[in-house]
mmCIF file of C-alpha atoms in Angstrom:
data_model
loop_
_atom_site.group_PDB
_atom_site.id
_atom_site.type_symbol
_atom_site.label_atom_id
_atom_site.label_comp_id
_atom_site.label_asym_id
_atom_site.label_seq_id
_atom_site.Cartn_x
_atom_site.Cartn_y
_atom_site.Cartn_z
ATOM 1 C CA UNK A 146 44.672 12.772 189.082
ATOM 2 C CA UNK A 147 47.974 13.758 189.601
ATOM 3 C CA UNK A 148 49.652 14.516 193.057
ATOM 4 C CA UNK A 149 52.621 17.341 192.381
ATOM 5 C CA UNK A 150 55.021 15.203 194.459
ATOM 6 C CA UNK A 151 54.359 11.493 195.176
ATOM 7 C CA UNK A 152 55.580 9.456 198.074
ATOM 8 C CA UNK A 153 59.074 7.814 195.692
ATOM 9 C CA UNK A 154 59.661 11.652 195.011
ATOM 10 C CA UNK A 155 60.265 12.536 198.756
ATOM 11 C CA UNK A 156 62.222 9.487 199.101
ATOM 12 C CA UNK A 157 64.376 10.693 195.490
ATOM 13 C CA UNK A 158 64.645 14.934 197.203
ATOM 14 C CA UNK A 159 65.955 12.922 200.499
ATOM 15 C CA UNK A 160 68.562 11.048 199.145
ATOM 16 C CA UNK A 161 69.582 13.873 196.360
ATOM 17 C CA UNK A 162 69.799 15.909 199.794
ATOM 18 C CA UNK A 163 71.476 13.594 201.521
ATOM 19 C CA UNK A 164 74.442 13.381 198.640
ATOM 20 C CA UNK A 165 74.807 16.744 198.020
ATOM 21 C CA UNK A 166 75.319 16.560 202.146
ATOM 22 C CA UNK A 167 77.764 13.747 201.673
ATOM 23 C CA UNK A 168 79.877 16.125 198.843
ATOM 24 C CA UNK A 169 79.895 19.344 200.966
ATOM 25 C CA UNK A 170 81.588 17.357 203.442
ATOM 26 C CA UNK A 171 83.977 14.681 201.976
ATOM 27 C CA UNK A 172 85.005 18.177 200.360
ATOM 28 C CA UNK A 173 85.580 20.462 203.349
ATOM 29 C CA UNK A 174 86.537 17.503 205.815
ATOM 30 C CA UNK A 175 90.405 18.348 204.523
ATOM 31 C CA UNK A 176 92.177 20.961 202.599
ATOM 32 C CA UNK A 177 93.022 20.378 199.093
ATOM 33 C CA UNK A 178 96.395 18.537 198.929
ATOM 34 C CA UNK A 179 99.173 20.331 196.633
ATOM 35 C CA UNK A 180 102.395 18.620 197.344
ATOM 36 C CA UNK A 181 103.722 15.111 197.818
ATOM 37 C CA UNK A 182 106.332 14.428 199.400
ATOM 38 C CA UNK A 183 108.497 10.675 198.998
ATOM 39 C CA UNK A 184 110.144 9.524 201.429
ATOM 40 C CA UNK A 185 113.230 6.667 201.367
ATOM 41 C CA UNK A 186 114.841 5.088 204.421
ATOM 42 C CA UNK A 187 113.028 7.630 206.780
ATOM 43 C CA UNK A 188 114.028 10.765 204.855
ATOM 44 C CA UNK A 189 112.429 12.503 202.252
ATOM 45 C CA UNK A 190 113.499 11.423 198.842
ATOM 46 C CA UNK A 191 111.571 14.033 197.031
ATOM 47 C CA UNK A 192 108.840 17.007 196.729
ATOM 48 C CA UNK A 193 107.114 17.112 194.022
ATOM 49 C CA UNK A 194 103.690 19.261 193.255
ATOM 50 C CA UNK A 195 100.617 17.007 192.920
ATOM 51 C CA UNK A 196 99.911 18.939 189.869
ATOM 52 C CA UNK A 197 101.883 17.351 187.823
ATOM 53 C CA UNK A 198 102.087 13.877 185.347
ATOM 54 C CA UNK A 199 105.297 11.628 186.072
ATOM 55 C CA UNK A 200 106.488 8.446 187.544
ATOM 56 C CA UNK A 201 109.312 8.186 189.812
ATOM 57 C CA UNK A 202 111.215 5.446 191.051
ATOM 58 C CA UNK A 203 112.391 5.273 194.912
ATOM 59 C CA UNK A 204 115.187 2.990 195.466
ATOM 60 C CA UNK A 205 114.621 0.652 198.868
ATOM 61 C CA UNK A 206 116.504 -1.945 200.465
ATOM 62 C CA UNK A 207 114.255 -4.503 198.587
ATOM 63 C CA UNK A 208 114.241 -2.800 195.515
ATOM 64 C CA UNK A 209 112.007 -0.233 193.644
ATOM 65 C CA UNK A 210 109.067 1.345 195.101
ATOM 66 C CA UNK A 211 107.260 2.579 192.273
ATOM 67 C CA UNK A 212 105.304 6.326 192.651
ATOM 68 C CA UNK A 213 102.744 8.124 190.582
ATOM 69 C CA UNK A 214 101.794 10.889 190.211
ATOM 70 C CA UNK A 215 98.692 11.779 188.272
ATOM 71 C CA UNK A 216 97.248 16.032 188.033
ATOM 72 C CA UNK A 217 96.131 16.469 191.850
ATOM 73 C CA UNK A 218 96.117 12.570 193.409
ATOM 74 C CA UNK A 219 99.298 9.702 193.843
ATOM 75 C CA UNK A 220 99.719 6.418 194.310
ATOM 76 C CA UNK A 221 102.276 3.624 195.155
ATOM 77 C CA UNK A 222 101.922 2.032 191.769
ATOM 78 C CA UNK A 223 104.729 -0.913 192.563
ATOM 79 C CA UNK A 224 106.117 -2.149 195.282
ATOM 80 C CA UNK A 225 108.411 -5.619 195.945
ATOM 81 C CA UNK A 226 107.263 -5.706 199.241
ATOM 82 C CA UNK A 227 105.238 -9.138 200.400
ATOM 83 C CA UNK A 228 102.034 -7.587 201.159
ATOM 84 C CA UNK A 229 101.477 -4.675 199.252
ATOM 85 C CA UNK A 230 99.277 -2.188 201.829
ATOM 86 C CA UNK A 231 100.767 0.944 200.103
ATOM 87 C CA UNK A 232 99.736 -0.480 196.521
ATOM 88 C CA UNK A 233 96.392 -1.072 197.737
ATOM 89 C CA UNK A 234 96.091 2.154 199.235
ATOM 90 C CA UNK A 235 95.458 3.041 195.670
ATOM 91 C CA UNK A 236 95.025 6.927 194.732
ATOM 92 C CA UNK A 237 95.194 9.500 197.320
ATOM 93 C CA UNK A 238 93.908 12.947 197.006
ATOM 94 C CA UNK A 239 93.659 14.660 200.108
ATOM 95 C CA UNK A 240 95.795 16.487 202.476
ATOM 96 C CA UNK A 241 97.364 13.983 205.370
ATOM 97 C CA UNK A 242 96.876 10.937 203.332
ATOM 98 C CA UNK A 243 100.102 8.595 203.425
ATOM 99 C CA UNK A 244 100.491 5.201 201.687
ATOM 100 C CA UNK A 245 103.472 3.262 203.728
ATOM 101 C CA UNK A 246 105.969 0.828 201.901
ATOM 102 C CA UNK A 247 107.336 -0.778 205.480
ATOM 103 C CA UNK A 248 109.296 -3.712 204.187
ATOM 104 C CA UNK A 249 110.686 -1.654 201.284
ATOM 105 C CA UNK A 250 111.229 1.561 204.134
ATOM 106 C CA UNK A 251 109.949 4.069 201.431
ATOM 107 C CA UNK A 252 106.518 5.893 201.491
ATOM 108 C CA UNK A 253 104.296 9.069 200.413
ATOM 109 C CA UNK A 254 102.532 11.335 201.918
ATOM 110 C CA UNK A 255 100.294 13.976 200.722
ATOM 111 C CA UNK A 256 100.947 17.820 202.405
ATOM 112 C CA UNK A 257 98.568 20.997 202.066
ATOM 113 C CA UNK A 258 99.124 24.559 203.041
ATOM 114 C CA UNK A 259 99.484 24.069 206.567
ATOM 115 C CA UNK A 260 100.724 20.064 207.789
ATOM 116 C CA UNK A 261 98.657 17.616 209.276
ATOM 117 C CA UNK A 262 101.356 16.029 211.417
ATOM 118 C CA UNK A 263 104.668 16.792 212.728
ATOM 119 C CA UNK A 264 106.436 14.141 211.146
ATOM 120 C CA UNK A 265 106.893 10.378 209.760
ATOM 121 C CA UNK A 266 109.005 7.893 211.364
ATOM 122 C CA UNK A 267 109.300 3.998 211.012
ATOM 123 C CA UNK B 1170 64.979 2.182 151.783
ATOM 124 C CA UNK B 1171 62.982 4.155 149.162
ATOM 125 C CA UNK B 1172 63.683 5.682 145.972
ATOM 126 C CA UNK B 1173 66.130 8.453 146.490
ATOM 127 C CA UNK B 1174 63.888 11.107 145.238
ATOM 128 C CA UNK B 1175 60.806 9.776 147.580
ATOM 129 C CA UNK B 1176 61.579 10.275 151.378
ATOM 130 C CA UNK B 1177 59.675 8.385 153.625
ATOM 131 C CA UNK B 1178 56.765 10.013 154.804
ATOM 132 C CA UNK B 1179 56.324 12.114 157.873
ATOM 133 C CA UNK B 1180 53.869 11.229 160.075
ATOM 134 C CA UNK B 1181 52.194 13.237 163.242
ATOM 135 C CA UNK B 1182 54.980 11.625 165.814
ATOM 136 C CA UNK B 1183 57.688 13.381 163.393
ATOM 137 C CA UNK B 1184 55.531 17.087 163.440
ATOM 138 C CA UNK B 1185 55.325 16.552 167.449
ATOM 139 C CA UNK B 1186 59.011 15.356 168.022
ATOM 140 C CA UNK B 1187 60.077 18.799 165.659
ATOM 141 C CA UNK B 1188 57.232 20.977 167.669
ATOM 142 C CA UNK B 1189 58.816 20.346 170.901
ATOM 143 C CA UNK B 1190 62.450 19.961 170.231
ATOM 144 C CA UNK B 1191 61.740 23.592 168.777
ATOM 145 C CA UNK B 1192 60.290 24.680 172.050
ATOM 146 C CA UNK B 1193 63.385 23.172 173.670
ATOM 147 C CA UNK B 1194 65.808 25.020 171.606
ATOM 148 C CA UNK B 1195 64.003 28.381 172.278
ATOM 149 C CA UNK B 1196 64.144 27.841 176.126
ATOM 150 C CA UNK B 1197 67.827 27.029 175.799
ATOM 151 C CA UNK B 1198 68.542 30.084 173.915
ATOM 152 C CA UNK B 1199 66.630 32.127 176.276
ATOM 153 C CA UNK B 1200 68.197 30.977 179.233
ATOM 154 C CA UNK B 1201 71.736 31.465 177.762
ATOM 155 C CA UNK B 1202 70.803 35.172 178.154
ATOM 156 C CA UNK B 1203 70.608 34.454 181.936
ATOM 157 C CA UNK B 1204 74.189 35.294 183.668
ATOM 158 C CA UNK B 1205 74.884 32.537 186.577
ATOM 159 C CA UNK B 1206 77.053 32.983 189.279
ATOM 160 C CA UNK B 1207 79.424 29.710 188.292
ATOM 161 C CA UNK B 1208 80.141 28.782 184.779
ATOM 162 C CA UNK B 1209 78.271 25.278 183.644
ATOM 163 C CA UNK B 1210 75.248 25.559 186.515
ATOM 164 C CA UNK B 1211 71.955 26.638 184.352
ATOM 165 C CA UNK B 1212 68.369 25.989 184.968
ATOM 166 C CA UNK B 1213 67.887 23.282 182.220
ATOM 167 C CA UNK B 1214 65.026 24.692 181.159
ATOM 168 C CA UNK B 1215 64.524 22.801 177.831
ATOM 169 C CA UNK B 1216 64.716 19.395 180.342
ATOM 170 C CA UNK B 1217 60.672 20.447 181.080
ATOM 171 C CA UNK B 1218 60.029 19.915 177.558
ATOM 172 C CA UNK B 1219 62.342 16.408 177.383
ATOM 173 C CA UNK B 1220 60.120 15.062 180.832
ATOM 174 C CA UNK B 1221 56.658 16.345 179.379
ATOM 175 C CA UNK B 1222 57.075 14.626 175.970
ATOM 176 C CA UNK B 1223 58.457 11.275 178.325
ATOM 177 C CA UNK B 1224 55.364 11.575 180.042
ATOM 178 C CA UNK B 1225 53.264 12.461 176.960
ATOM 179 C CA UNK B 1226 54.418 10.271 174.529
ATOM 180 C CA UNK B 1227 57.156 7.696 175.965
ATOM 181 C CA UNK B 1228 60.628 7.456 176.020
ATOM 182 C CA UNK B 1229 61.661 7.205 172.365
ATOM 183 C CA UNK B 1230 60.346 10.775 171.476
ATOM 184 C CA UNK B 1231 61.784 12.229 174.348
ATOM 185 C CA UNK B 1232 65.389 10.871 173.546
ATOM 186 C CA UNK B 1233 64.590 12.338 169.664
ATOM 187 C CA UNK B 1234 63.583 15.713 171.454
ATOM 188 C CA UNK B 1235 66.402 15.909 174.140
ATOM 189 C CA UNK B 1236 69.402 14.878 171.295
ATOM 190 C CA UNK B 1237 67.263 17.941 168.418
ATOM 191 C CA UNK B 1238 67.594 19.923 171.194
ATOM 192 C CA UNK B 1239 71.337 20.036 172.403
ATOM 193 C CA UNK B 1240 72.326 20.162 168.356
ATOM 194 C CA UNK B 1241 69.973 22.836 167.848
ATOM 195 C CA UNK B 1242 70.638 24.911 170.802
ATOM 196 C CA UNK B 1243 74.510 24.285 169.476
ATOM 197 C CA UNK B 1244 73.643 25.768 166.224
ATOM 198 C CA UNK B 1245 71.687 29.067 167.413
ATOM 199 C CA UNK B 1246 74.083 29.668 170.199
ATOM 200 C CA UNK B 1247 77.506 29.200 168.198
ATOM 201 C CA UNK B 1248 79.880 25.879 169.430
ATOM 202 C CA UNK B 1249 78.431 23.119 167.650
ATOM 203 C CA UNK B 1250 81.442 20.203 168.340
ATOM 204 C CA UNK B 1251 82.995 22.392 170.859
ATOM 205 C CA UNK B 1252 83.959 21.031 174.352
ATOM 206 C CA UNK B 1253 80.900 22.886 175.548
ATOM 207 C CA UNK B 1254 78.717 21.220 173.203
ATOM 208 C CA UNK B 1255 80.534 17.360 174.134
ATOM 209 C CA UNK B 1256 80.077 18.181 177.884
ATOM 210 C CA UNK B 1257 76.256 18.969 176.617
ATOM 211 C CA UNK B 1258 76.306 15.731 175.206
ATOM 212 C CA UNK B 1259 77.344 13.672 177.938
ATOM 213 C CA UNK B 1260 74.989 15.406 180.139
ATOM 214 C CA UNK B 1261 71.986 14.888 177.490
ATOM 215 C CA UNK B 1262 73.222 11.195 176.923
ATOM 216 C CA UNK B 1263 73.582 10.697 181.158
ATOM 217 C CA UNK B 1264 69.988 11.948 181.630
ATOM 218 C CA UNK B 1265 68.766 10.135 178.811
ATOM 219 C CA UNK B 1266 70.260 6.787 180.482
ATOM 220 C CA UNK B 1267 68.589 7.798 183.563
ATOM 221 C CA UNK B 1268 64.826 8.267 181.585
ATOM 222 C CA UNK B 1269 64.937 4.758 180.291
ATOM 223 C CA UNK B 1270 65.935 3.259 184.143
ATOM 224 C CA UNK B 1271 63.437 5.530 185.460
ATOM 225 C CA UNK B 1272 60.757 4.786 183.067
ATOM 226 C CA UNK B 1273 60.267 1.432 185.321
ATOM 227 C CA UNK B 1274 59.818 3.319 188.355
ATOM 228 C CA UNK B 1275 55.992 3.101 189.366
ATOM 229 C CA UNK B 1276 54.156 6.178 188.456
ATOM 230 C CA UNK B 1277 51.657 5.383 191.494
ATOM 231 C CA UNK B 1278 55.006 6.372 194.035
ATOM 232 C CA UNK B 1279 56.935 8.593 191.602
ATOM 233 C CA UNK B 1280 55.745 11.642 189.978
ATOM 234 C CA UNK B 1281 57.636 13.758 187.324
ATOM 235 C CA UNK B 1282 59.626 15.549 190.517
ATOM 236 C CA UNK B 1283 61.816 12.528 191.476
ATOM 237 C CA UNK B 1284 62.406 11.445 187.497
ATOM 238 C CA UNK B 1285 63.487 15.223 186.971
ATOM 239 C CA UNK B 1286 65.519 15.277 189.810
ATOM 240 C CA UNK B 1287 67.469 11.749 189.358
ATOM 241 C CA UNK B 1288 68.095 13.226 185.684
ATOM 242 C CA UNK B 1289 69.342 16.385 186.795
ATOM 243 C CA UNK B 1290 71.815 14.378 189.102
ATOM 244 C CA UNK B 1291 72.522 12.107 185.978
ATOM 245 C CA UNK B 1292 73.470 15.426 184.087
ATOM 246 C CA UNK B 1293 75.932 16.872 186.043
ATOM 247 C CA UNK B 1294 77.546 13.066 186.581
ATOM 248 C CA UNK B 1295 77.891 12.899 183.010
ATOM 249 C CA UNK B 1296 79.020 16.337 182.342
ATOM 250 C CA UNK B 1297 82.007 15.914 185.316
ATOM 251 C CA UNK B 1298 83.366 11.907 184.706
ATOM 252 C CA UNK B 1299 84.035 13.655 180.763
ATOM 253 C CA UNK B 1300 85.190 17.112 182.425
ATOM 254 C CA UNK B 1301 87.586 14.785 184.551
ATOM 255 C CA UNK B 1302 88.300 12.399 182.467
ATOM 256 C CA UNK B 1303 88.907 14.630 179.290
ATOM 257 C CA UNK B 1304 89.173 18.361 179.795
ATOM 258 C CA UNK B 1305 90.420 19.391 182.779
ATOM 259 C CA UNK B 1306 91.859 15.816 184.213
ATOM 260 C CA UNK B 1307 92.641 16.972 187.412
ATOM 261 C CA UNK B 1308 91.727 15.945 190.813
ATOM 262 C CA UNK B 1309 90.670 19.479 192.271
ATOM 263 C CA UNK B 1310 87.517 19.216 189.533
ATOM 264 C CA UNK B 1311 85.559 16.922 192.177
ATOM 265 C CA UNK B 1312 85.931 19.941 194.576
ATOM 266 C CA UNK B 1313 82.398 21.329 191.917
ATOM 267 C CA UNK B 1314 80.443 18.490 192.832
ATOM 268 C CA UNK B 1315 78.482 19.844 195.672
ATOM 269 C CA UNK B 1316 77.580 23.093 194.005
ATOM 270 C CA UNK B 1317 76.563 20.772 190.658
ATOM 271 C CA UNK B 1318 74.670 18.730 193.255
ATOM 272 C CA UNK B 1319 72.780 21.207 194.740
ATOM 273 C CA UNK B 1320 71.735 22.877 191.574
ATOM 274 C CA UNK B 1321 70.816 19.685 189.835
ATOM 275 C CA UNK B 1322 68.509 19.415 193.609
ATOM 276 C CA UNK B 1323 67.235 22.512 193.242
ATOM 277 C CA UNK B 1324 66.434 23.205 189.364
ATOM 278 C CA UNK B 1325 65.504 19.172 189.174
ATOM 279 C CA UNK B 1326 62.979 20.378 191.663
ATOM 280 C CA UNK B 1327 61.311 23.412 189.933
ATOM 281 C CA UNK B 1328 61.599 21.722 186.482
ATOM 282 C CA UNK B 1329 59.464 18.717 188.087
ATOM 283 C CA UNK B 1330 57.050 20.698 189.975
ATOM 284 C CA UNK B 1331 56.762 22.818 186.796
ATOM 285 C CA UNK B 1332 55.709 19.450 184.767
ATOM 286 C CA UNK B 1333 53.432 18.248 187.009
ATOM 287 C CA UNK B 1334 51.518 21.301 187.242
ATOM 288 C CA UNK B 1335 51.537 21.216 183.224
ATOM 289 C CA UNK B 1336 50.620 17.671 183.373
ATOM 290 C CA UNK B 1337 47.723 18.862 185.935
ATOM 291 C CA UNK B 1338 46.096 21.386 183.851
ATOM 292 C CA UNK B 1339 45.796 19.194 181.247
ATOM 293 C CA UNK B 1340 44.288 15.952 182.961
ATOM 294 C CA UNK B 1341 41.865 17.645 185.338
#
């Protein structure tokens, strides 16, 4: 005898559900980023699409900061800063997301269409 | 090994694997024919086949069936070793990985609904960490996933309830 959908099914549709859920909105919470923009001692350093494949180096007062960019998401890659929050920020993707060098005063943040905030200061 | 000009024999698990993998093929031709709104979401058809002969026969005939079927279906339709046919692969080799962790699930709490559904979601995992990783590396490909996920929901669904009603008719 064979029931069409057993009890471990249900529980299987509800979580499938559940992700799919989960995608629709880690997707639509924030517009696609497209730019990113580098900033050094409080100004931007650079703007560079988030389409494309290249490493750039931002000079700090403690040395280089390290920045990748990788087809659509960026990163702080290296940093000589003590602590290393920006480096461990590790790939951003979306729209608004900012990884802050403080000690070296360099950072990125990543810009759509339209900005999420007026500004960046230290 | 035998003599080259003796195969080994084939015996009736050989004639079944072939049977089905050709019914396989056929319903991945025929669904081919079927124009879908977004490139790369299809039915999966041919995965009723794969989850009947698991259920049938175990999981070692089903991998035989599901791998005969996505070379097959390459030859008929054209694109054998095309990126197509690798993101085929991944997807076949994803769900595949998913049967044999699955295959320890009890059958008393899960039916062929929730196995065809966690391999549909295995597909389409498969076919997008290779699409990212190898054809289109690009962040904006994760902006698919919810329309993958809620096809592989959706046809995981049918193609389960459409096994278990086989599976019904024949164990009464």
């Amino acid at each position: 005898m064979i029931e069409a959908v057993r009890p471990g099914d249900w529980l299987i549709l509800g979580l499938g559900a559940l992700l799919a859920g989960w995608l629709f909105w880690w997707n639509w919470q924030q517009p696609a980023a497209t730019r990113v923009r580098v900033y050094s001692n409080g100004r931007i350093y650079a703007e560079i699409d988030l389409a494309a494949h290249r490493r750039l180096d931002v000079p700090g007062p403690l040395g280089i900061t390290r920045v990748e960019i990788d087809r659509g998401r960026a990163r702080v890659a290296a940093d000589p800063g003590p602590r290393q929050y920006c480096v461990q920020s590790g790939w951003l993707a979306r729209a608004g997301e900012s990884a802050i060098c403080l000690p070296n005063h360099t950072a990125i943040a990543l810009v759509g269409r339209t900005d999420a905030y007026d500004a960046l200061g230290y | 090994m035998h003599s080259a000009t003796e195969p080994p024999p084939i015996d009736a698990a050989d004639r079944r694997i072939a049977g089905y993998a050709a019914i396989a093929i056929a319903l991945s031709v025929m669904e081919a024919a079927i124009p879908t709104p977004v490139p790369g979401i299809k039915p999966g058809l041919a995965n009723i086949v794969v989850l009947l002969v698991l259920w049938r026969h175990g999981w070692a005939e089903a991998a035989w069936v599901a791998l005969l079927r996505i070379f097959g279906a390459s030859l008929a339709l054209g694109g054998l070793f095309s990126p197509g046919f690798a993101l085929s692969v991944a997807g076949g080799l994803a769900s595949l990985g998913m049967l044999v962790l699955a295959r320890h699930l009890p059958r008393r709490w899960f039916g062929p609904v929730g196995i065809s559904v966690l391999a549909a979601f295995a597909h389409i995992a498969g076919q997008l960490l290779l699409a990212r990783w190898w054809l289109i590396p690009h962040e904006g490909l994760w902006r698919l996933a919810p329309l993958f996920a809620v096809a592989a929901l959706l046809f995981g669904l049918v193609n389960g309830l459409i096994v278990a009603r086989l599976l019904k008719k024949e164990s009464p």
